[in-house]
XYZ file of C-alpha atoms in Angstrom:
483
model
C -40.342 22.152 6.082
C -37.630 19.531 5.881
C -35.674 19.999 8.934
C -32.813 17.501 8.058
C -32.247 18.196 4.585
C -28.689 19.367 3.777
C -27.926 22.772 3.501
C -26.422 24.052 0.162
C -24.005 26.689 0.203
C -24.263 29.558 -2.535
C -20.677 30.670 -1.600
C -17.861 29.722 -4.136
C -14.716 28.054 -2.629
C -11.460 29.498 -3.536
C -9.499 27.005 -1.376
C -9.748 22.990 -0.974
C -11.325 22.168 -4.340
C -10.735 18.775 -4.164
C -11.910 18.461 -0.429
C -15.078 20.299 -1.286
C -15.693 17.808 -4.436
C -14.989 14.868 -1.986
C -17.767 15.969 0.435
C -20.403 16.604 -2.359
C -19.492 13.185 -3.694
C -19.857 11.771 -0.059
C -23.057 13.478 0.259
C -24.301 12.027 -3.241
C -23.461 8.512 -2.152
C -25.136 9.214 1.441
C -28.543 10.228 0.100
C -28.564 7.354 -2.434
C -28.306 5.023 0.383
C -30.712 6.209 2.579
C -33.481 3.923 1.897
C -34.986 2.690 5.183
C -38.557 3.724 5.673
C -38.262 3.441 9.472
C -38.407 7.452 10.065
C -39.868 9.601 7.342
C -40.071 13.111 7.570
C -41.975 15.521 5.145
C -41.499 19.353 4.271
C -43.042 21.711 2.060
C -41.196 20.519 -0.758
C -42.344 16.927 -0.390
C -46.087 17.941 -0.587
C -46.100 17.880 -4.545
C -43.655 15.100 -5.247
C -44.935 12.976 -2.224
C -41.342 11.530 -1.766
C -39.945 10.957 1.607
C -36.343 11.443 2.961
C -35.594 8.661 5.419
C -33.157 8.134 8.052
C -31.440 4.928 9.312
C -29.235 4.518 12.431
C -26.368 3.836 10.126
C -27.207 7.413 8.351
C -26.965 9.165 11.668
C -23.649 7.985 12.212
C -22.338 8.794 8.856
C -23.970 12.370 9.230
C -22.005 12.663 12.607
C -18.836 11.324 11.160
C -18.837 13.704 8.106
C -19.912 16.573 10.115
C -16.853 16.347 12.483
C -14.593 15.782 9.474
C -15.975 19.155 8.081
C -15.304 20.849 11.460
C -11.824 19.546 11.422
C -11.271 20.758 7.923
C -12.491 24.309 8.775
C -10.392 24.227 12.142
C -7.104 23.384 10.001
C -8.165 26.017 7.339
C -8.268 28.731 9.724
C -4.974 27.540 11.783
C -2.776 27.524 8.735
C -4.077 31.037 7.393
C -5.199 29.541 4.069
C -7.709 31.488 1.877
C -11.214 31.896 3.328
C -14.423 30.884 1.884
C -15.792 33.371 -0.521
C -18.699 35.284 0.944
C -19.074 36.825 4.343
C -21.170 33.646 5.734
C -20.040 30.677 3.446
C -17.950 28.097 5.740
C -17.279 24.481 4.937
C -19.186 23.225 7.911
C -22.411 24.793 6.281
C -22.259 22.156 3.482
C -22.531 19.325 6.179
C -25.760 17.747 6.919
C -27.803 19.266 9.960
C -28.817 16.900 12.891
C -31.346 18.111 15.441
C -29.562 20.415 17.898
C -31.145 20.775 21.210
C -30.919 23.205 24.013
C -29.688 20.832 26.608
C -28.951 23.606 29.036
C -32.076 22.400 31.418
C -30.950 18.757 31.746
C -29.133 19.444 34.835
C -31.739 21.501 36.358
C -34.440 18.651 35.680
C -32.150 16.027 36.899
C -31.882 18.035 40.194
C -35.548 18.568 40.240
C -36.350 14.620 39.996
C -33.676 13.985 42.897
C -35.189 12.634 45.974
C -33.579 11.548 49.212
C -33.964 8.138 49.736
C -32.706 5.470 52.225
C -29.807 4.856 49.997
C -28.790 8.511 49.821
C -29.931 10.378 53.122
C -27.193 12.813 52.350
C -28.379 14.387 49.211
C -27.615 18.386 48.962
C -28.063 20.933 46.548
C -25.856 23.892 46.007
C -27.779 27.146 46.848
C -25.179 29.783 45.613
C -24.797 30.904 42.235
C -21.522 28.825 42.024
C -19.566 26.421 44.186
C -15.884 25.631 43.881
C -15.085 22.099 44.557
C -11.557 21.776 45.904
C -9.109 18.992 46.506
C -8.432 19.745 49.982
C -10.423 21.933 52.544
C -8.761 25.034 51.740
C -9.583 28.085 49.776
C -5.901 27.811 48.163
C -6.317 24.320 47.173
C -6.518 22.873 43.652
C -9.794 23.585 41.997
C -11.582 20.389 40.973
C -14.772 21.629 39.373
C -17.388 24.469 39.456
C -21.172 23.828 40.210
C -23.824 25.875 39.651
C -27.070 26.588 41.561
C -29.338 23.770 41.856
C -26.745 20.892 41.276
C -26.696 17.974 43.501
C -23.816 16.159 45.433
C -23.797 13.908 48.192
C -22.235 15.003 51.718
C -19.980 12.271 53.062
C -19.007 14.715 56.079
C -18.726 17.991 57.531
C -15.092 18.292 58.417
C -15.590 21.295 60.088
C -17.800 24.215 60.328
C -16.543 25.456 57.492
C -16.091 22.610 55.007
C -17.730 19.423 53.756
C -16.527 16.531 52.171
C -18.564 15.421 49.224
C -18.838 13.275 46.243
C -20.014 14.429 43.068
C -22.610 12.645 40.691
C -19.709 11.381 38.741
C -18.076 9.892 41.869
C -15.348 12.208 42.202
C -14.378 13.644 45.903
C -13.546 17.142 46.690
C -14.389 19.582 49.587
C -16.904 22.510 49.381
C -17.821 25.309 51.668
C -20.625 24.166 53.720
C -22.602 27.796 53.828
C -23.393 26.954 49.969
C -25.358 23.855 50.356
C -28.373 22.729 51.457
C -29.831 19.329 52.844
C -32.552 17.996 50.532
C -35.291 16.857 52.900
C -39.064 16.367 53.176
C -41.714 17.468 55.720
C -41.704 13.897 57.064
C -37.876 13.880 57.346
C -36.981 17.420 58.756
C -37.316 16.402 62.125
C -35.211 13.503 62.238
C -32.550 15.448 59.950
C -32.198 18.332 62.408
C -31.712 16.174 65.384
C -28.282 14.875 63.879
C -26.859 18.317 64.346
C -28.632 19.243 67.760
C -26.127 20.438 70.134
C -23.118 20.901 67.921
C -21.085 24.078 67.854
C -18.049 25.174 66.176
C -15.060 27.466 66.944
C -15.780 30.603 65.190
C -12.515 32.214 66.099
C -8.851 31.275 65.278
C -8.889 29.112 68.180
C -10.210 29.005 71.935
C -8.604 28.106 74.931
C -9.577 25.292 77.029
C -9.374 25.954 80.786
C -9.447 23.712 83.794
C -12.400 25.358 85.577
C -14.983 27.683 84.169
C -13.078 31.181 84.870
C -10.770 33.023 82.482
C -7.987 33.053 85.114
C -8.034 29.052 85.418
C -5.120 26.996 84.218
C -5.295 26.370 80.497
C -5.301 22.999 79.332
C -4.817 23.681 75.573
C -6.605 25.012 72.598
C -9.373 24.102 70.080
C -8.291 25.335 66.527
C -10.478 27.396 64.819
C -13.718 25.943 62.713
C -13.337 22.525 64.697
C -16.548 20.850 65.967
C -17.334 21.000 69.744
C -20.156 19.144 71.205
C -20.661 20.511 74.792
C -21.571 17.768 77.313
C -23.280 20.596 79.264
C -23.700 24.343 79.049
C -23.777 26.522 82.244
C -23.997 30.232 81.771
C -21.406 31.368 79.317
C -19.147 28.278 79.727
C -19.607 25.150 78.020
C -18.101 21.682 79.502
C -16.149 19.665 76.769
C -14.127 16.696 76.540
C -10.411 17.558 76.065
C -7.744 14.880 76.001
C -9.727 12.481 78.108
C -10.877 14.905 80.708
C -13.325 17.597 81.313
C -12.346 21.063 79.973
C -14.174 24.527 79.826
C -14.633 26.964 76.809
C -16.147 30.300 76.766
C -19.364 30.204 74.579
C -18.383 33.725 73.170
C -16.085 31.850 70.888
C -18.396 29.030 69.881
C -21.067 29.131 67.110
C -24.184 26.813 66.917
C -23.704 24.428 63.725
C -27.022 24.472 61.805
C -27.095 22.757 58.352
C -29.264 24.541 56.072
C -32.465 22.371 54.939
C -34.067 22.705 51.355
C -37.763 21.052 52.402
C -39.185 19.659 49.202
C -42.347 18.014 48.524
C -41.525 14.511 47.393
C -44.982 12.758 47.020
C -47.773 14.309 44.656
C -51.365 13.263 44.890
C -52.229 14.151 41.220
C -54.100 11.970 38.811
C -53.263 12.056 35.348
C -56.505 11.283 33.245
C -55.592 10.145 29.850
C -58.033 10.039 26.767
C -57.013 8.326 23.592
C -59.032 9.702 20.481
C -58.498 6.151 18.880
C -61.556 5.239 20.811
C -64.651 6.869 19.222
C -66.760 9.582 21.354
C -63.850 10.309 23.846
C -63.923 14.071 23.047
C -67.624 14.248 24.090
C -66.684 11.926 27.058
C -63.803 14.248 28.232
C -66.213 17.346 28.320
C -68.635 15.417 30.490
C -65.946 14.144 32.851
C -64.595 17.594 32.932
C -67.909 19.377 33.546
C -68.491 16.858 36.574
C -65.054 17.191 38.000
C -65.468 20.904 38.343
C -68.745 20.353 40.068
C -66.774 18.121 42.567
C -64.010 21.052 43.205
C -61.301 19.839 40.738
C -58.483 21.905 39.922
C -57.830 21.256 36.320
C -53.841 21.158 34.961
C -51.837 20.595 32.081
C -48.339 19.062 32.648
C -46.825 22.507 31.615
C -48.686 24.100 34.628
C -47.319 21.329 36.788
C -43.954 21.926 35.422
C -44.070 25.563 36.435
C -45.512 24.752 39.822
C -42.339 22.172 40.573
C -39.909 24.980 39.288
C -41.653 27.626 41.439
C -41.348 25.137 44.523
C -37.518 25.514 44.311
C -37.777 29.072 45.310
C -40.775 28.894 47.562
C -40.717 25.568 49.360
C -44.270 26.139 51.326
C -46.115 25.848 47.936
C -48.453 22.792 47.587
C -50.837 21.814 44.890
C -54.452 22.502 45.348
C -56.516 19.878 46.717
C -58.449 17.787 44.266
C -55.659 18.798 41.366
C -55.917 16.610 38.183
C -54.095 16.602 34.827
C -55.806 16.055 31.715
C -54.242 14.450 28.619
C -55.284 13.947 25.125
C -53.662 11.377 22.756
C -53.833 9.999 19.394
C -54.420 13.323 17.845
C -54.045 13.379 13.852
C -54.447 15.843 11.313
C -57.875 14.495 10.830
C -59.140 15.289 14.294
C -57.020 18.136 15.396
C -59.384 20.924 14.447
C -62.044 19.163 16.634
C -59.663 18.776 19.415
C -58.853 22.533 19.561
C -62.213 24.000 19.152
C -63.544 21.480 21.988
C -61.106 22.348 24.216
C -61.258 25.872 23.611
C -64.905 26.057 23.789
C -65.093 24.407 27.165
C -62.109 26.316 28.257
C -60.107 22.990 29.020
C -56.441 23.241 30.306
C -55.198 20.230 28.817
C -51.801 18.384 27.516
C -52.001 17.048 23.943
C -49.500 14.774 22.905
C -48.437 15.004 19.324
C -46.476 12.360 16.998
C -44.455 14.961 14.857
C -44.668 12.905 11.872
C -47.885 14.665 11.443
C -46.541 18.069 11.491
C -46.104 19.315 7.859
C -48.144 21.578 5.358
C -50.377 18.857 4.304
C -51.144 17.816 8.094
C -50.954 19.464 11.235
C -49.141 22.848 10.306
C -47.178 25.295 12.608
C -50.041 27.736 12.389
C -52.130 25.342 14.210
C -49.831 24.535 16.985
C -49.580 28.101 17.535
C -53.359 28.625 17.551
C -53.388 25.732 20.137
C -50.799 27.306 22.346
C -52.562 30.935 22.202
C -55.872 28.908 23.002
C -53.960 27.600 26.144
C -53.547 24.103 25.274
C -50.229 22.588 26.220
C -48.595 20.593 23.093
C -46.140 18.208 24.231
C -44.239 15.393 22.179
C -45.356 11.715 21.454
C -42.176 10.958 19.743
C -42.071 11.031 15.924
C -43.457 8.187 14.624
C -45.348 6.487 17.461
C -43.116 3.441 16.929
C -42.567 1.524 20.576
C -39.091 2.942 21.798
C -38.150 -0.262 23.292
C -38.026 -2.001 20.109
C -35.842 0.543 18.698
C -31.542 0.739 18.820
C -30.182 3.487 20.932
C -29.639 5.592 17.676
C -33.182 5.077 16.437
C -34.544 6.017 19.746
C -32.659 8.922 20.131
C -33.526 10.165 16.836
C -37.206 9.616 17.554
C -37.175 11.693 20.864
C -34.560 14.325 19.937
C -36.218 14.914 16.579
C -39.829 15.398 18.025
C -38.674 17.475 20.792
C -36.716 19.852 18.021
C -39.855 20.011 15.643
C -42.164 21.261 18.322
C -39.805 23.720 19.853
C -39.007 25.123 16.436
C -42.787 25.734 15.720
C -43.827 26.775 19.319
C -40.654 28.798 20.362
C -40.831 27.533 23.762
C -39.433 24.411 25.589
C -41.217 20.925 25.260
C -41.044 19.607 28.855
C -42.844 16.428 28.396
C -43.005 13.227 26.308
C -45.733 10.265 26.362
C -43.772 7.210 25.762
C -45.333 5.308 22.758
C -48.005 2.465 23.856
C -46.977 3.614 27.296
C -44.009 1.631 27.572
C -40.446 2.456 28.588
C -37.348 0.554 30.229
C -33.966 1.812 31.864
C -32.400 2.478 28.441
C -35.370 4.280 27.279
C -35.812 6.617 30.263
C -31.908 7.304 29.971
C -32.560 8.588 26.356
C -35.620 10.468 27.376
C -33.665 12.065 30.150
C -30.512 12.863 28.146
C -33.067 14.480 25.567
C -34.004 17.193 27.987
C -37.320 16.169 29.117
C -38.632 16.963 32.520
C -41.747 14.711 32.367
C -42.463 11.155 30.493
C -45.782 9.651 30.787
C -46.496 5.935 31.268
C -50.052 4.518 31.711
C -49.344 2.682 34.657
C -52.616 3.241 36.638
C -51.859 5.270 39.890
C -53.400 8.516 41.506
C -49.987 9.896 43.106
C -46.312 9.496 42.304
C -42.978 10.608 43.822
C -40.595 13.181 42.635
C -38.064 10.539 41.451
C -40.793 9.023 39.231
C -41.213 12.233 36.889
C -39.820 10.170 34.080
C -42.261 7.316 34.819
C -45.450 9.321 35.486
C -48.547 7.129 36.007
C -51.606 7.771 33.877
C -55.158 6.443 34.100
C -56.312 5.309 30.576
C -59.800 6.451 30.309
C -62.230 4.024 28.570
C -65.425 4.857 26.710
C -67.334 3.044 29.369
C -66.334 5.038 32.235
C -68.766 7.304 33.619
C -68.292 11.059 34.882
C -68.785 9.549 38.411
C -66.013 7.223 38.044
C -63.687 10.110 36.785
C -64.414 11.757 40.198
C -63.672 8.916 42.122
C -60.190 8.933 40.924
C -59.544 12.266 42.762
C -59.631 10.310 45.933
């Protein structure tokens, strides 16, 4: 089906005939000018005629401009109380062209999943409450700057007292948040050091606490420490803590102090997970894949797809003690075409192999890889993910072309499979900072390169390494990659 053909409204307009005529004229000129063959999309209507509808980055810009103009006209039309479009569903916006509309609701969640404490940001925290209000000052009545949601990240500059933390948001803004609703992101290896930072730190858990000259309630009062203020006792003896106050020692009752213990989110940061990539452009790779998987199973390997790994990472957010099974490995199949799709499906299903298959969505059509085939693969436990649309090297494309490649591919697969697409394989295994940003903004959790490595860090989820299997690799060679 042609997903990006402008829709035709059957409704008859009773207002703005001239505007409607101008829009129709613009679309006529637009489609006449679409002559580039950089990206082609075929749908059911194209099977007989064998004609391609093509889009260039200039076309995309024109689509967006016209869509915005149409939305503005509809808003003006409603605001002025002019006659509405005839028909219950007809709107002026329906006559504009459709661009891929992606669900980007998981982008912030995926960004948080990829975040990891680094030497340059050892104070990375995550929101642990449903919502977290960011205020201009450390007061519940202060101006509200923003509202964060569960899982979002922020940097803690300092805890100003036992109740408030001064923070920096990802966009650089600064404010204050309630300390009890955030947790520090750390790892098993760094937890002990992180806990030392707050060792022996207390805060006043009442409106104030009196500082006395001696450890006795009847002793002379030197002053007061306000509520929520931090106190680090020099020593503790029984119910009294010795503190420094105005340059000399004083005593406060422990009954009015509470130990300050920041919350920690202990996350796995390193993943020993080799990803084996089988390119079907090499002859005999499906047979080799079966041989390798059989031997890997004998060696105790746990076979995963990238979707399995995505579910695991999401579950780790709620159960931080979860760890991958020993000798886990991901199986990936690339270069899948309409000519080999049935053999791929039959082979994986017959051998009960959980694998991720990356598809170029230019092949998805009634004359190629049909939606029924995709649904069958999904029902058989095969993970279908994106290899972009045409397979062109994303590094060689403009921003507009690259954006269309990765977003269009995700949209086509999600419409067919009725579930989210979580991974993309960079065409030819290549990426750069610009391409990675396009991928991140398009709502992918993972992106696969072909840099050979058997493990990776959390912040490499958009640069996953993969072993490109060659026809000369034996089953024993595959087993060695587990170690």
